XYZ file of C-alpha atoms in Angstrom:
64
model
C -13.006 -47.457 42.136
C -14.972 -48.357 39.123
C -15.459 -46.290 36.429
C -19.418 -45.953 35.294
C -18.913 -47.015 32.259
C -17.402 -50.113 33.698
C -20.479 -50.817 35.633
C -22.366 -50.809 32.503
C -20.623 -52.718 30.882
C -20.030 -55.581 33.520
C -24.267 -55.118 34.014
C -24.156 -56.043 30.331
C -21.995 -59.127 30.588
C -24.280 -59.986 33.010
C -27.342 -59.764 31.630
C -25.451 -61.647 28.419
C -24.640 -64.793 30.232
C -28.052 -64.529 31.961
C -29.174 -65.139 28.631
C -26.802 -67.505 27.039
C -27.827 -70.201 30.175
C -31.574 -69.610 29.870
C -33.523 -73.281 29.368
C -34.479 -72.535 26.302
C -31.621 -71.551 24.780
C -30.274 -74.824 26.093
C -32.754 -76.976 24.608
C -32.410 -75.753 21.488
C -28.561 -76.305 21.555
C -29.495 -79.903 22.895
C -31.484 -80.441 20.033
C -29.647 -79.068 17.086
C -27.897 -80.872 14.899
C -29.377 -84.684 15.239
C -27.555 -87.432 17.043
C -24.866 -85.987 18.516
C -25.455 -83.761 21.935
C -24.007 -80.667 20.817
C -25.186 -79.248 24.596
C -21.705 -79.659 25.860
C -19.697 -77.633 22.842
C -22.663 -74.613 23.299
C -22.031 -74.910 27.430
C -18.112 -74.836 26.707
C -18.251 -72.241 24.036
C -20.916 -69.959 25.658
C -19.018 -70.186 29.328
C -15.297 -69.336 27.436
C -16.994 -66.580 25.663
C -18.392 -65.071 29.380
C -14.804 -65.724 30.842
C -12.888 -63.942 27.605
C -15.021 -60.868 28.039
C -15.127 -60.977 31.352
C -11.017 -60.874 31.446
C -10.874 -58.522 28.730
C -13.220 -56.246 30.338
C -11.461 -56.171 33.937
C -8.211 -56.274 32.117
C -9.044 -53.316 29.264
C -8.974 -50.431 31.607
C -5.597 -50.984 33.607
C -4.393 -47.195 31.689
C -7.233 -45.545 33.255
C-alpha cells in the first residue's frame, strides 16, 4: 500500500514533469543559446531528471 505521503509526493513529480514538457518551456529551450538546438540536451536532461526522482522516490521508502 502506499504511504500518503508517497502519494504526494508522486502527485508532485507529476505535476513537475507536467511542467518541464509544457510548449513554452520548450520554445524557450529551442531558442536559447543561438545556433545550436539546445531542445534535445533540455528534453534529455529534463526526462533523466523525471526518471532519477522518479526511481529515487519508489526506491527511498523500501525500510518503511
Amino acid at each position: 500500500m502506499i504511504s500518503p505521503r508517497r502519494k504526494e509526493r508522486l502527485i508532485a513529480l507529476v505535476v513537475l514533469a507536467t511542467a518541464l514538457f509544457t510548449p513554452p518551456l520548450l520554445l524557450v529551450a529551442d531558442r536559447a543559446g543561438g545556433s545550436p538546438s539546445w531542445l534535445p540536451v533540455y528534453l534529455f536532461v529534463a526526462w533523466g531528471l523525471v526518471i532519477g526522482l522518479m526511481a529515487w522516490l519508489m526506491e527511498g521508502g523500501r525500510g518503511e
